[in-house]
Short mmCIF file of C-alpha atoms in Angstrom, two decimals:
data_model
loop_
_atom_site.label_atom_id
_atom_site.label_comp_id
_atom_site.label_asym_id
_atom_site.label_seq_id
_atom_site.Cartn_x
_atom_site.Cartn_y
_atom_site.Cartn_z
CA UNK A 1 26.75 -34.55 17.10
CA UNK A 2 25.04 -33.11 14.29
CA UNK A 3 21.48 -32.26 13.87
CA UNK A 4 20.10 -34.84 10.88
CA UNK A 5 20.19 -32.74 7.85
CA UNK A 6 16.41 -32.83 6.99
CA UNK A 7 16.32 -31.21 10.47
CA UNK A 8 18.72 -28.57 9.67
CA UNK A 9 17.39 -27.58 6.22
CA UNK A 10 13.70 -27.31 8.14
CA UNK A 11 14.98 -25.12 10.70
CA UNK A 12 16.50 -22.79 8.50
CA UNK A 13 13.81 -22.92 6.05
CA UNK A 14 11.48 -21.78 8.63
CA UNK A 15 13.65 -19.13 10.32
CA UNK A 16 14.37 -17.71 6.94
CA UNK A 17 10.77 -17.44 5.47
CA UNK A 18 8.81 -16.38 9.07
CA UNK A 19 11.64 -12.92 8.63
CA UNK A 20 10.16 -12.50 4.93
CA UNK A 21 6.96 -12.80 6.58
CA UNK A 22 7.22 -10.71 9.26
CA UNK A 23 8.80 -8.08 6.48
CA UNK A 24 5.86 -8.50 4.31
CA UNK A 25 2.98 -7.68 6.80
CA UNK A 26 4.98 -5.73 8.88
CA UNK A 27 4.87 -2.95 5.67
CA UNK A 28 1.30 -3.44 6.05
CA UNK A 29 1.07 -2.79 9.81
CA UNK A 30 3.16 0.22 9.54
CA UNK A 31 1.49 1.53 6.44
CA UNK A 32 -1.79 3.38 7.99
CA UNK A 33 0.35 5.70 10.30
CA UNK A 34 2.95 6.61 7.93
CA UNK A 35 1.39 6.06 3.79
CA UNK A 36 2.59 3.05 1.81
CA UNK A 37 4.94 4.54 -0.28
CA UNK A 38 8.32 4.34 -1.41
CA UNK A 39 9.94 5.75 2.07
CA UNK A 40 8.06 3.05 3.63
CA UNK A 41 9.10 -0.06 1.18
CA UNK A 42 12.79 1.40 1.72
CA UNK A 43 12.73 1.42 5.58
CA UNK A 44 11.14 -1.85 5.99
CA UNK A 45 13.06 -3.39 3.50
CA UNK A 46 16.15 -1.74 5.04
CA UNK A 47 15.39 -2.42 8.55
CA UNK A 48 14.75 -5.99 7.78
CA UNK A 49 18.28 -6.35 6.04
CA UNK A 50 19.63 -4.84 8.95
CA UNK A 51 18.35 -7.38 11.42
CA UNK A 52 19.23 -10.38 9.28
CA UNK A 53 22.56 -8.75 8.68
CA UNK A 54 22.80 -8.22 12.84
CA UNK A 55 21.10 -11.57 13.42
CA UNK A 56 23.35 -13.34 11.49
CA UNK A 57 26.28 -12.15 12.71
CA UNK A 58 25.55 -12.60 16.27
CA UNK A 59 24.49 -15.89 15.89
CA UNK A 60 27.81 -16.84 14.30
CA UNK A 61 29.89 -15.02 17.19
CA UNK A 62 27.34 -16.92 19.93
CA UNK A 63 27.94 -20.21 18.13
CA UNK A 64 31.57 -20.23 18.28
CA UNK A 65 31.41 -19.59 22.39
CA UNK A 66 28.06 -21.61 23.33
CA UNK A 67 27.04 -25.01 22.91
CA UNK A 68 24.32 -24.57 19.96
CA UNK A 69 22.27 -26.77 20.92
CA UNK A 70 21.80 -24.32 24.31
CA UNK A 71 20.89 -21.59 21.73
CA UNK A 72 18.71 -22.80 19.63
CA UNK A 73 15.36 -23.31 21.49
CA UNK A 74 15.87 -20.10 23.16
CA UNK A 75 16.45 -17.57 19.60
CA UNK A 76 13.80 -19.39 18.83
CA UNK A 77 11.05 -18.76 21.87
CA UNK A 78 12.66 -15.28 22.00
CA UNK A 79 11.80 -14.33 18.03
CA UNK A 80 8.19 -16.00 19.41
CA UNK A 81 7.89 -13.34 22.36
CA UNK A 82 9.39 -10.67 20.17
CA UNK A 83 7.06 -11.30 17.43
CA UNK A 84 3.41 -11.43 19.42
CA UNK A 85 3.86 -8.29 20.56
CA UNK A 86 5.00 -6.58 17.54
CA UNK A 87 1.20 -5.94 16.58
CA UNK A 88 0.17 -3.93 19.98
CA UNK A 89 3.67 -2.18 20.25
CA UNK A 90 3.56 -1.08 16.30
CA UNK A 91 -0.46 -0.16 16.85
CA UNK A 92 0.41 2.06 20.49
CA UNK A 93 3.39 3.66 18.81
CA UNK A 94 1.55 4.25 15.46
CA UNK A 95 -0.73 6.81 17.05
CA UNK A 96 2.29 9.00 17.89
CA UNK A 97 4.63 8.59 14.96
CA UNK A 98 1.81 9.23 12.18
CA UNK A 99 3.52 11.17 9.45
CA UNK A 100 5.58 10.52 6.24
CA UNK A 101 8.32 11.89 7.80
CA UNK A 102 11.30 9.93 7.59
CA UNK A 103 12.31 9.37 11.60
CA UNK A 104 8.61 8.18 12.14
CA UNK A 105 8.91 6.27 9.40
CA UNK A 106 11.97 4.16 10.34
CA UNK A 107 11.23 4.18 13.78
CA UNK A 108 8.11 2.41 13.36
CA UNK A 109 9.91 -0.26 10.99
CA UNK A 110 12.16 -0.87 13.66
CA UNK A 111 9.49 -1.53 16.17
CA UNK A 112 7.61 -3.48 13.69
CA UNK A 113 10.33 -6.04 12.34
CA UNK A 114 13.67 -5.55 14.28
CA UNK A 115 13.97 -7.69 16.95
CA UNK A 116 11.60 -10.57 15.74
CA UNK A 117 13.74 -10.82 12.72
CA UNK A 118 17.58 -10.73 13.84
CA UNK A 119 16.37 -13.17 16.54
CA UNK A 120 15.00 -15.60 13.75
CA UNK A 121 18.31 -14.65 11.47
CA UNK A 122 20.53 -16.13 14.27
CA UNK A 123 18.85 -19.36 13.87
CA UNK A 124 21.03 -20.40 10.82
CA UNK A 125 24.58 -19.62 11.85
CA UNK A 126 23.79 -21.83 14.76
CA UNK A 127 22.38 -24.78 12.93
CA UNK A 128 25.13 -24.67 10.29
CA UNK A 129 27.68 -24.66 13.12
CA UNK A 130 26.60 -28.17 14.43
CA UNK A 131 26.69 -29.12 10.80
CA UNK A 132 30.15 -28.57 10.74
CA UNK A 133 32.19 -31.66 11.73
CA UNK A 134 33.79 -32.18 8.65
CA UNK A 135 36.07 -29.44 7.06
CA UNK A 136 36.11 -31.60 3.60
CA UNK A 137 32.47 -30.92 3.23
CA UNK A 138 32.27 -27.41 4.83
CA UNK A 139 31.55 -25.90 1.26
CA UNK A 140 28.87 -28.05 0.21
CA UNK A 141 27.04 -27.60 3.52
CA UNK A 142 27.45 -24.04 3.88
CA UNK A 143 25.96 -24.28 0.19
CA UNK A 144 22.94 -26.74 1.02
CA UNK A 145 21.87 -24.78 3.99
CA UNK A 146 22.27 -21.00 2.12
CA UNK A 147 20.18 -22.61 -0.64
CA UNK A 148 17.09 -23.66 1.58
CA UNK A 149 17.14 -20.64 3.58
CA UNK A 150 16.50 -18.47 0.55
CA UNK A 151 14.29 -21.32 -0.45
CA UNK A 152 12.37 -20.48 2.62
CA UNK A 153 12.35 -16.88 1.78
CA UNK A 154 10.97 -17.62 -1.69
CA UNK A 155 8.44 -19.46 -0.59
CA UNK A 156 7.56 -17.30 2.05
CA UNK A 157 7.35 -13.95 0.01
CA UNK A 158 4.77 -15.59 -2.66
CA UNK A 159 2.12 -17.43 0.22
CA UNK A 160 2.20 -14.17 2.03
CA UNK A 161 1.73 -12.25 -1.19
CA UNK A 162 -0.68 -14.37 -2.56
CA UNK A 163 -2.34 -16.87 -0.02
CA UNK A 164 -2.22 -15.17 3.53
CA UNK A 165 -2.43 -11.92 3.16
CA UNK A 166 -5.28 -12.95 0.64
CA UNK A 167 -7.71 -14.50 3.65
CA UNK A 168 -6.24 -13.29 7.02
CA UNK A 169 -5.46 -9.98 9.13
CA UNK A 170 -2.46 -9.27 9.38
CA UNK A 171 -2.41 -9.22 12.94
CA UNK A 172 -3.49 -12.91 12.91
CA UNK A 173 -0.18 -13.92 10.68
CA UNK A 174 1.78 -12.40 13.39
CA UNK A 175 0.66 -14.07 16.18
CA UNK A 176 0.21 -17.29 13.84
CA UNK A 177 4.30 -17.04 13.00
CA UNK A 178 4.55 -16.09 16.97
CA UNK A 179 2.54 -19.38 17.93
CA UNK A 180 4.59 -21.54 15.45
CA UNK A 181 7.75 -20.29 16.84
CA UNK A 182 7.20 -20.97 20.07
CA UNK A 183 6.27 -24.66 19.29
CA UNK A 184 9.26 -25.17 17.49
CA UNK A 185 11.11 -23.52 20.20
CA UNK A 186 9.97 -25.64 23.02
CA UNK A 187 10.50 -28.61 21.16
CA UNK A 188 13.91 -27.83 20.67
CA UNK A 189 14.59 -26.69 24.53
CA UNK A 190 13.37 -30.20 25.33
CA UNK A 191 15.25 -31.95 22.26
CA UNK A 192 18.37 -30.23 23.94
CA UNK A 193 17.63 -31.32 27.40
CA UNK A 194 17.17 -27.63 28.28
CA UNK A 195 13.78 -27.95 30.26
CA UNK A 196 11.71 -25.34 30.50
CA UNK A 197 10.70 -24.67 33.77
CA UNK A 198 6.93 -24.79 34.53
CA UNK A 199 7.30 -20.62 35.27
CA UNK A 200 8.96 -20.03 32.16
CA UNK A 201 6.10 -21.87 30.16
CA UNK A 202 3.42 -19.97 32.44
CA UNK A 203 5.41 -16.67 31.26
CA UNK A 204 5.61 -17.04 27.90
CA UNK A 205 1.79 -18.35 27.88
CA UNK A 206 1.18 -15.19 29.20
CA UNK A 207 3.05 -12.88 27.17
CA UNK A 208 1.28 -15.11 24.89
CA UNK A 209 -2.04 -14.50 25.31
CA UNK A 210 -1.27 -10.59 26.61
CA UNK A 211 -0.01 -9.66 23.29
CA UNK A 212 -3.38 -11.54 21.80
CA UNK A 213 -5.13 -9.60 24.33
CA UNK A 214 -3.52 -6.53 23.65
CA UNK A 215 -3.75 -6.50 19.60
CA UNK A 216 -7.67 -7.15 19.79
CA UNK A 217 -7.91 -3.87 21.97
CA UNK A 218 -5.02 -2.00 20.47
CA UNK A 219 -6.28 1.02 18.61
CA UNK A 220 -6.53 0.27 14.93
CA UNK A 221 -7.57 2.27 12.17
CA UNK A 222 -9.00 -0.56 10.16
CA UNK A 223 -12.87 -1.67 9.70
CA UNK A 224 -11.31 -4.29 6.87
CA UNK A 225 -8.19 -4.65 5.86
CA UNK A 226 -8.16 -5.93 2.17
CA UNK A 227 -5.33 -7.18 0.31
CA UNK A 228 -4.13 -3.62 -0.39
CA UNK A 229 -5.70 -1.30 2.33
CA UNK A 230 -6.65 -0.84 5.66
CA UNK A 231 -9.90 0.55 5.17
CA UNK A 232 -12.67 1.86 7.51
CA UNK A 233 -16.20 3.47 6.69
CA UNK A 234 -16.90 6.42 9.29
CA UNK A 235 -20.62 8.42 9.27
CA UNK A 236 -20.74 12.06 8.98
CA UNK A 237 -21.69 13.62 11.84
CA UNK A 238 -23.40 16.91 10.74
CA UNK A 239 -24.89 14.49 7.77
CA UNK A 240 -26.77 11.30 8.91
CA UNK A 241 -27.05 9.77 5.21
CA UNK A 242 -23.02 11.10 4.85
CA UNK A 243 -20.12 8.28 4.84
CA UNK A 244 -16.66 8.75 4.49
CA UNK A 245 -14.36 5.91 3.15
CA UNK A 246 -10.67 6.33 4.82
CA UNK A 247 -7.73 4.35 3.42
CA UNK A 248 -5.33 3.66 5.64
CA UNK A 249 -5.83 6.49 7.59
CA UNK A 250 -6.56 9.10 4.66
CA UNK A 251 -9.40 10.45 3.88
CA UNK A 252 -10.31 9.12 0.58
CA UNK A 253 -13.59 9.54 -0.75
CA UNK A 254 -17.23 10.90 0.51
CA UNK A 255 -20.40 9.39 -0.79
CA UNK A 256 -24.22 10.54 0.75
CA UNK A 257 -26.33 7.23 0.71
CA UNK A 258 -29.53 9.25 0.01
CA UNK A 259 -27.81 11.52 -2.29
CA UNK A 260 -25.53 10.30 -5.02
CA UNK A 261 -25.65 14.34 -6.97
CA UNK A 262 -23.67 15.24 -3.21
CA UNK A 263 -20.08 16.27 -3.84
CA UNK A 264 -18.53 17.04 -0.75
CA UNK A 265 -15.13 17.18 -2.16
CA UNK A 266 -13.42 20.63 -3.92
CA UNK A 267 -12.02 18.41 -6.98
CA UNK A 268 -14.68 16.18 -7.75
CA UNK A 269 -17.17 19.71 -7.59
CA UNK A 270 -14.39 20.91 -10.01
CA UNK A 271 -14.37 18.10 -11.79
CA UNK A 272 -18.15 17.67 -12.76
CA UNK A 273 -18.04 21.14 -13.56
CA UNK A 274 -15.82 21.27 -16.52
CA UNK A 275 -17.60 17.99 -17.56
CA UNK A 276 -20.74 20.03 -17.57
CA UNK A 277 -19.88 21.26 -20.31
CA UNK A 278 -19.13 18.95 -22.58
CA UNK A 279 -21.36 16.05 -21.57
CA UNK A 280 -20.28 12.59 -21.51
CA UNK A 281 -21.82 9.16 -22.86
CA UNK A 282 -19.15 6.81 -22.52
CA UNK A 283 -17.10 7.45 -19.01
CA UNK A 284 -13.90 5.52 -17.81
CA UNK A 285 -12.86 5.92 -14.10
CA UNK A 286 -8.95 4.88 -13.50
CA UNK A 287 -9.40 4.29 -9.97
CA UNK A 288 -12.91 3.47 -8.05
CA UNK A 289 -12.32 4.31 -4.23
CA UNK A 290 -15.18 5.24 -3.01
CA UNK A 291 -17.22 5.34 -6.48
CA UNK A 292 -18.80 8.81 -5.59
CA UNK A 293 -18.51 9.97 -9.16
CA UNK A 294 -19.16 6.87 -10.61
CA UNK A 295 -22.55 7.11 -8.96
CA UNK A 296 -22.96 10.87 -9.18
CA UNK A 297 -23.06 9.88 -13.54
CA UNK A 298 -24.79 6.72 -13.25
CA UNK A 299 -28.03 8.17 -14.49
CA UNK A 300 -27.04 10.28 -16.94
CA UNK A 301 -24.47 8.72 -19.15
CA UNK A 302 -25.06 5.65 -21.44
CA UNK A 303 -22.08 3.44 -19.96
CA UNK A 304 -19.56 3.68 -17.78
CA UNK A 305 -16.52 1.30 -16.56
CA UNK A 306 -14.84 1.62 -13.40
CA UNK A 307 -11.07 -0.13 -12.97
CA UNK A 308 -10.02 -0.58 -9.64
CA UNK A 309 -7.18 -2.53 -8.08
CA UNK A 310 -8.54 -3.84 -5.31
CA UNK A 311 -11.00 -6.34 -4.80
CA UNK A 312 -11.86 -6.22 -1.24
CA UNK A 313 -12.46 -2.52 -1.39
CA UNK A 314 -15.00 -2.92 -4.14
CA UNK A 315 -16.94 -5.48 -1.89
CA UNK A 316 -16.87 -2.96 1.15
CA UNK A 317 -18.14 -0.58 -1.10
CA UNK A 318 -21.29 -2.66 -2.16
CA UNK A 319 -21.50 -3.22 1.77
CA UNK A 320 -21.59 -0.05 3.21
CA UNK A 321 -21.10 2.61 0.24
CA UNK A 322 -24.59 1.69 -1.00
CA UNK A 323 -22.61 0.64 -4.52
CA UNK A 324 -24.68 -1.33 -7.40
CA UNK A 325 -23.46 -2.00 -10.77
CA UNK A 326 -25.13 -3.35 -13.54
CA UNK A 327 -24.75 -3.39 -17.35
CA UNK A 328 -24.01 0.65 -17.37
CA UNK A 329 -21.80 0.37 -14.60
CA UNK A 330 -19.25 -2.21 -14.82
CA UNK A 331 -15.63 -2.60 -12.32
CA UNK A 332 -13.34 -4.36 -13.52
CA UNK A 333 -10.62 -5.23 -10.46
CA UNK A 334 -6.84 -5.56 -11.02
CA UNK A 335 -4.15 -3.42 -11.96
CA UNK A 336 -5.60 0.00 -13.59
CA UNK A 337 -2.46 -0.07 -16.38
CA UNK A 338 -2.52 -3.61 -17.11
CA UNK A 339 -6.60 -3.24 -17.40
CA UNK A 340 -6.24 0.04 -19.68
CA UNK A 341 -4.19 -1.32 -22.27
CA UNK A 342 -7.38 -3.63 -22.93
CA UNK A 343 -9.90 -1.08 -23.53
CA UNK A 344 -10.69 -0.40 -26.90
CA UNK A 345 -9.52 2.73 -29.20
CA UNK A 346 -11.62 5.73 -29.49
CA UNK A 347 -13.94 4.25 -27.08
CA UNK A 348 -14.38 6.60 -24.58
CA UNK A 349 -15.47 10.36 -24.15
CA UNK A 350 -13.85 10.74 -20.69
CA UNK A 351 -11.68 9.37 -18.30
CA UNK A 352 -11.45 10.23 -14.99
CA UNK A 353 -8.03 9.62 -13.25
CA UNK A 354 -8.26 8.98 -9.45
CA UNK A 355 -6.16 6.28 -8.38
CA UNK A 356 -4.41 6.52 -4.81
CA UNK A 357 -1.76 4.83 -2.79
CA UNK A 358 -2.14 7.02 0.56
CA UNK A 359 -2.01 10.49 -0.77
CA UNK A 360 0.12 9.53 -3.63
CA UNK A 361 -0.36 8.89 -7.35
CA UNK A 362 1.11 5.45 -8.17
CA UNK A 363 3.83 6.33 -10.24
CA UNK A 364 3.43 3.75 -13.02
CA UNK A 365 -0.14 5.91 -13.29
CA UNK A 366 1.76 9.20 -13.62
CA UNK A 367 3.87 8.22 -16.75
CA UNK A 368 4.03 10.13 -20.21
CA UNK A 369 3.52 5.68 -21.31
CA UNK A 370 0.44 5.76 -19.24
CA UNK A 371 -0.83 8.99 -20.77
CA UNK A 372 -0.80 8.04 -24.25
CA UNK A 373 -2.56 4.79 -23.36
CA UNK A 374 -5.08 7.06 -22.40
CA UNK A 375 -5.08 9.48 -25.44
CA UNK A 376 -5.15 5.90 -27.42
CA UNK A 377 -8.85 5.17 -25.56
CA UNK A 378 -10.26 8.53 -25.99
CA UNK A 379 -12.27 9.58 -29.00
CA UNK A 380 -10.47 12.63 -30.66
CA UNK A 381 -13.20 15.19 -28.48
CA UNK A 382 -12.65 13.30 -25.56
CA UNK A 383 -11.44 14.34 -22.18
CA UNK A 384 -8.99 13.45 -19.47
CA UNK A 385 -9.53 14.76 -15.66
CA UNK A 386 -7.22 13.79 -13.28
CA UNK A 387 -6.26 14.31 -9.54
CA UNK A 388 -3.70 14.72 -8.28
CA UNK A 389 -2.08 15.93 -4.32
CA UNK A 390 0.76 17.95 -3.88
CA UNK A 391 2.26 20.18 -1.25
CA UNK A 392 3.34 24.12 -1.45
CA UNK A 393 6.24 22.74 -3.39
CA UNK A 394 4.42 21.63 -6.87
CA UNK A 395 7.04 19.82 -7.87
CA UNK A 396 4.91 16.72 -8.57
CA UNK A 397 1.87 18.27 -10.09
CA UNK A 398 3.92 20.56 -12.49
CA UNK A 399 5.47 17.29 -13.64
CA UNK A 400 2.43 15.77 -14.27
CA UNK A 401 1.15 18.65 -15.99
CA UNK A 402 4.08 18.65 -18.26
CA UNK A 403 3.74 15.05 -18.44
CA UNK A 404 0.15 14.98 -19.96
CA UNK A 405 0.96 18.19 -22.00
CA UNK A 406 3.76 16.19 -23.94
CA UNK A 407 0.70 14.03 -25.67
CA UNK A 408 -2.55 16.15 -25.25
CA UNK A 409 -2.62 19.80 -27.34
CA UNK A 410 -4.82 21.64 -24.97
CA UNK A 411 -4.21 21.08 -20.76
CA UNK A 412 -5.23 23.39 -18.28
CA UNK A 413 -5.10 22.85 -14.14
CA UNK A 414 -7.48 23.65 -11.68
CA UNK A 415 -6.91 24.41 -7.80
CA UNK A 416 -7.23 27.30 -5.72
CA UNK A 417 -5.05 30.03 -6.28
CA UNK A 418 -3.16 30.10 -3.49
CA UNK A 419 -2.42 26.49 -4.19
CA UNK A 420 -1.23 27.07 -7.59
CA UNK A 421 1.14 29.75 -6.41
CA UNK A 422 2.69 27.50 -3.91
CA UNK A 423 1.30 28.77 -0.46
CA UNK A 424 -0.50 25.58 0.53
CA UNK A 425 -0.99 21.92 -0.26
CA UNK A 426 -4.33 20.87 -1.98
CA UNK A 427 -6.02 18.91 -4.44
CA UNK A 428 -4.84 19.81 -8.40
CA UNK A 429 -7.10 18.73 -11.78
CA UNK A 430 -5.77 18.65 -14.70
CA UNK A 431 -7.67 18.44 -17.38
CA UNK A 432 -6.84 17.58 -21.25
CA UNK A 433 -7.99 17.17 -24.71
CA UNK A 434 -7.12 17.29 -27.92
CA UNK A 435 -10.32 19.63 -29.01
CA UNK A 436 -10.11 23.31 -27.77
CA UNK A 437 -10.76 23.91 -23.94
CA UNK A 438 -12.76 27.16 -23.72
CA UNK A 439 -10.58 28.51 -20.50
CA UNK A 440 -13.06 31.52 -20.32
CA UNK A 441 -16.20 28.92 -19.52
CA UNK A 442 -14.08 26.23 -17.30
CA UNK A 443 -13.24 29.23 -15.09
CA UNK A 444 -16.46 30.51 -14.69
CA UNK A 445 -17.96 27.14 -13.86
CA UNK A 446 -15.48 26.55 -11.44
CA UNK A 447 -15.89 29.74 -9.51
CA UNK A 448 -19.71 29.09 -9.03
CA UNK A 449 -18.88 25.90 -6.48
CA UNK A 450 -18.81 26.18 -3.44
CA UNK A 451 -15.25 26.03 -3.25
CA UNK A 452 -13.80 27.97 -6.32
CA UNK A 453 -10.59 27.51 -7.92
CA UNK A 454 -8.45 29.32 -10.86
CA UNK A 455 -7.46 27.94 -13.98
CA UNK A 456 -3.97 28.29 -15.74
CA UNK A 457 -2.48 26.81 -18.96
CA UNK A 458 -0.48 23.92 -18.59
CA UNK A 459 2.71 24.75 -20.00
CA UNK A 460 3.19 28.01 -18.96
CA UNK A 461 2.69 27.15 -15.15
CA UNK A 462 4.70 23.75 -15.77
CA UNK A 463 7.78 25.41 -16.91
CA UNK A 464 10.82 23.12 -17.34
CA UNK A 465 9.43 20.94 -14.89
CA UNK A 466 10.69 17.19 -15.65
CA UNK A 467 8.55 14.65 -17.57
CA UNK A 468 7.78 11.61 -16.15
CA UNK A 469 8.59 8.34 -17.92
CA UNK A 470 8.15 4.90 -16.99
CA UNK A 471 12.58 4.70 -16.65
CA UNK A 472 12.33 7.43 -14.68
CA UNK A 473 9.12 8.54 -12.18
CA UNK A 474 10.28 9.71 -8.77
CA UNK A 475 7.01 10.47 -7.75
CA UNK A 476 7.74 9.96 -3.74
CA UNK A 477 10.70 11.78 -4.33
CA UNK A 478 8.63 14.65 -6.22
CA UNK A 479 6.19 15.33 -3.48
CA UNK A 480 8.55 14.74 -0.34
CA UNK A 481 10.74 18.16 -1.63
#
């Protein structure tokens, strides 16, 4: 006997959107051990193809040998057990397989999402197998089902997006799909006559509850996690008034609470440097963070306007970073290119580029597009400082010079020189304009911080290194040769 259809198209819409959940925040559980970036989309994405592709196929060969009805409840309190302890098995593991490289990186998507979701992906196969007692209409059920369980998807992809991930943990959606799942699934064992045996419900309370247990003590790198970050706020222990703001699991940004003139990082010394001399007025920051320069200017330039993607980090920062704005210091939160194309023309004497994801530059940041949207906001005097990572390769960074040398007449980069020949990774400015750079001056300012870099021109240490466009930015690609 078939199940009633509204049945049917619940089950599968269910099973179909808790896998797009579980793919959505498990990117976000993996993310502080091995950097959101590209890799990291591609594994979890792949690895949760893979298990519907696996799911779905086994659940189609189990359906034509068992009963259906005898599967059902049981896929259904296994993707429960599977998925509660996803958060303490992905936390454990994360401690050993930090890294961007590639094995850790896939590894931990498959402990994060694997199981869970080709145990949930079986769910359909079985239901439209008891759908099945007419071959005439075989088509148009097939159809019907397909339809709501990408339905399901949909729907799942934009609450998580917008709605859960929004105003819960992570950790709590997981065991929030895990406790849903094992509702449905002991409803179903009993629909099905397939009683669960007091032990059984004693076990899976247990695994239960020891997976709750066991994500509440599980290491985690987070203090908050926002809607973009897993952020935590640690104090300096050499320091007392010293904080350090770490984004999932990077060290992002340094700010002294008694002391906003404190630089304790190379670029941003480098950075206030060359701005030394030329002094600002007007001062755009692509990118807040931690805010320290945005505070280390906020009593000496007439106005300044900080964009910043996310939210939730600009609250943490007014919690524990010591941040206040006011009419001379302004954040505006959402994307930094949509909020760019806004500002006005020839408003600004400098802008500051210092936007993250992990150690990365976003990429639609790093575009030739992106950099005449900034020549477009700068007054013709006006200069661009940006930073930028890269390892011993430069393959990144010498794009990105060439990038911003393709709309700015005068570009010179900053790092130490064994950086800039390609013996170690570091931090890289570049800094532009379309008024002369005096390179004798910027170097000497530079060398008198306490970390001292060399300056080259652009161009000449760029070479025929590619520029980046918004068709074509690589950027993970870039910095993982």
């Amino acid at each position: 006997m078939p199940l009633h259809p509204r049945l049917a198209g619940a089950l599968v819409f269910y099973s179909s959107g808790a896998v797009l959940v579980l793919e959505i925040v498990g990117l976000r559980l993996v993310g502080p051990y091995v950097g959101v970036t590209l890799q990291t989309s591609s594994a979890v994405i792949g690895v949760a193809l893979a298990a519907i592709a696996y799911g779905a196929w086994t659940g189609g060969w189990l359906a034509d040998r068992i009963d259906p009805r005898r599967l059902l409840g049981p896929a259904m309190l296994a993707g429960a057990v599977t998925t509660a302890v996803t958060v303490p098995v992905v936390r454990y593991a994360g401690e050993f397989l930090r890294g961007t490289d590639a094995a850790n990186v896939v590894m931990l998507a498959l402990l994060a999402l694997f199981l869970p979701a080709a145990l949930l992906s079986a769910v359909t196969p079985l239901v439209i197998k008891l759908q099945l007692d007419d071959l005439a209409v075989t088509g148009r059920i097939v159809g019907r089902l397909s339809s709501v369980g990408t339905l399901g998807a949909i729907t799942a992809t934009l609450g998580t997006g917008f709605v859960l991930v929004r105003f819960l943990p992570s950790s709590v959606i997981v065991l929030l799909v895990a406790a849903v799942t094992a509702v449905i699934g002991l409803w179903l064992s009993f629909r099905f006559g397939l009683w669960v045996s007091r032990r059984g419900r004693v076990s899976m309370a247990v695994i239960g509850l020891g997976a709750a247990g066991l994500a509440a003590v599980a290491p985690t790198p987070c203090d908050v996690e926002t809607a973009y970050h897993c952020a935590s706020v640690t104090t300096d222990p050499n320091r007392p008034s010293g904080r350090t703001l770490w984004l999932n699991s990077a060290r992002h940004s340094y700010v002294d609470l008694d002391d906003p003139k404190h630089l304790e990082f190379a670029y941003a010394q480098w950075i206030t440097a060359v701005v030394a001399l030329r002094p600002p007025q007007d001062v755009l920051h692509l990118g807040g963070g931690g805010f320290t320069l945005p505070r280390y200017y906020a009593d000496t330039v007439r106005d300044q306007v900080v964009l910043e993607l996310d939210e939730g980090l600009v609250a943490l920062d007014r919690r524990e970073l010591g941040l206040v704005t006011g009419p001379s210091l302004r954040v505006h939160t959402g994307d930094g290119r949509a909020l760019l194309a806004r500002e006005a023309t020839d408003s600004r004497d400098l802008l500051i580029g210092d936007a993250f994801g992990h150690l990365v530059v976003p990429w639609h940041l790093a575009t030739v597009e992106l950099t005449r949207d900034v020549h477009r906001v700068l007054r013709s005097d006006g200069v661009y400082a940006l930073n930028v990572i890269d390892g011993p390769g430069r393959r990144f960074v010498r794009a990105e010079a060439a990038t911003v040398a393709q709309v700015f007449r005068n570009v010179l980069v900053i790092s130490p020189p064994e950086a800039l020949a390609g013996s170690r990774s570091a931090n890289f400015v570049i800094v532009a304009s379309d008024a002369p750079l005096d390179l004798a001056a910027i170097t000497d300012a530079v060398a008198r911080v306490p970390e001292p870099a060399a300056v080259v021109e652009a161009r000449s240490w760029a070479g025929n290194a590619m520029i980046l466009r918004d068709d074509h930015a690589p950027v993970d690609q870039l910095l993982s040769s």
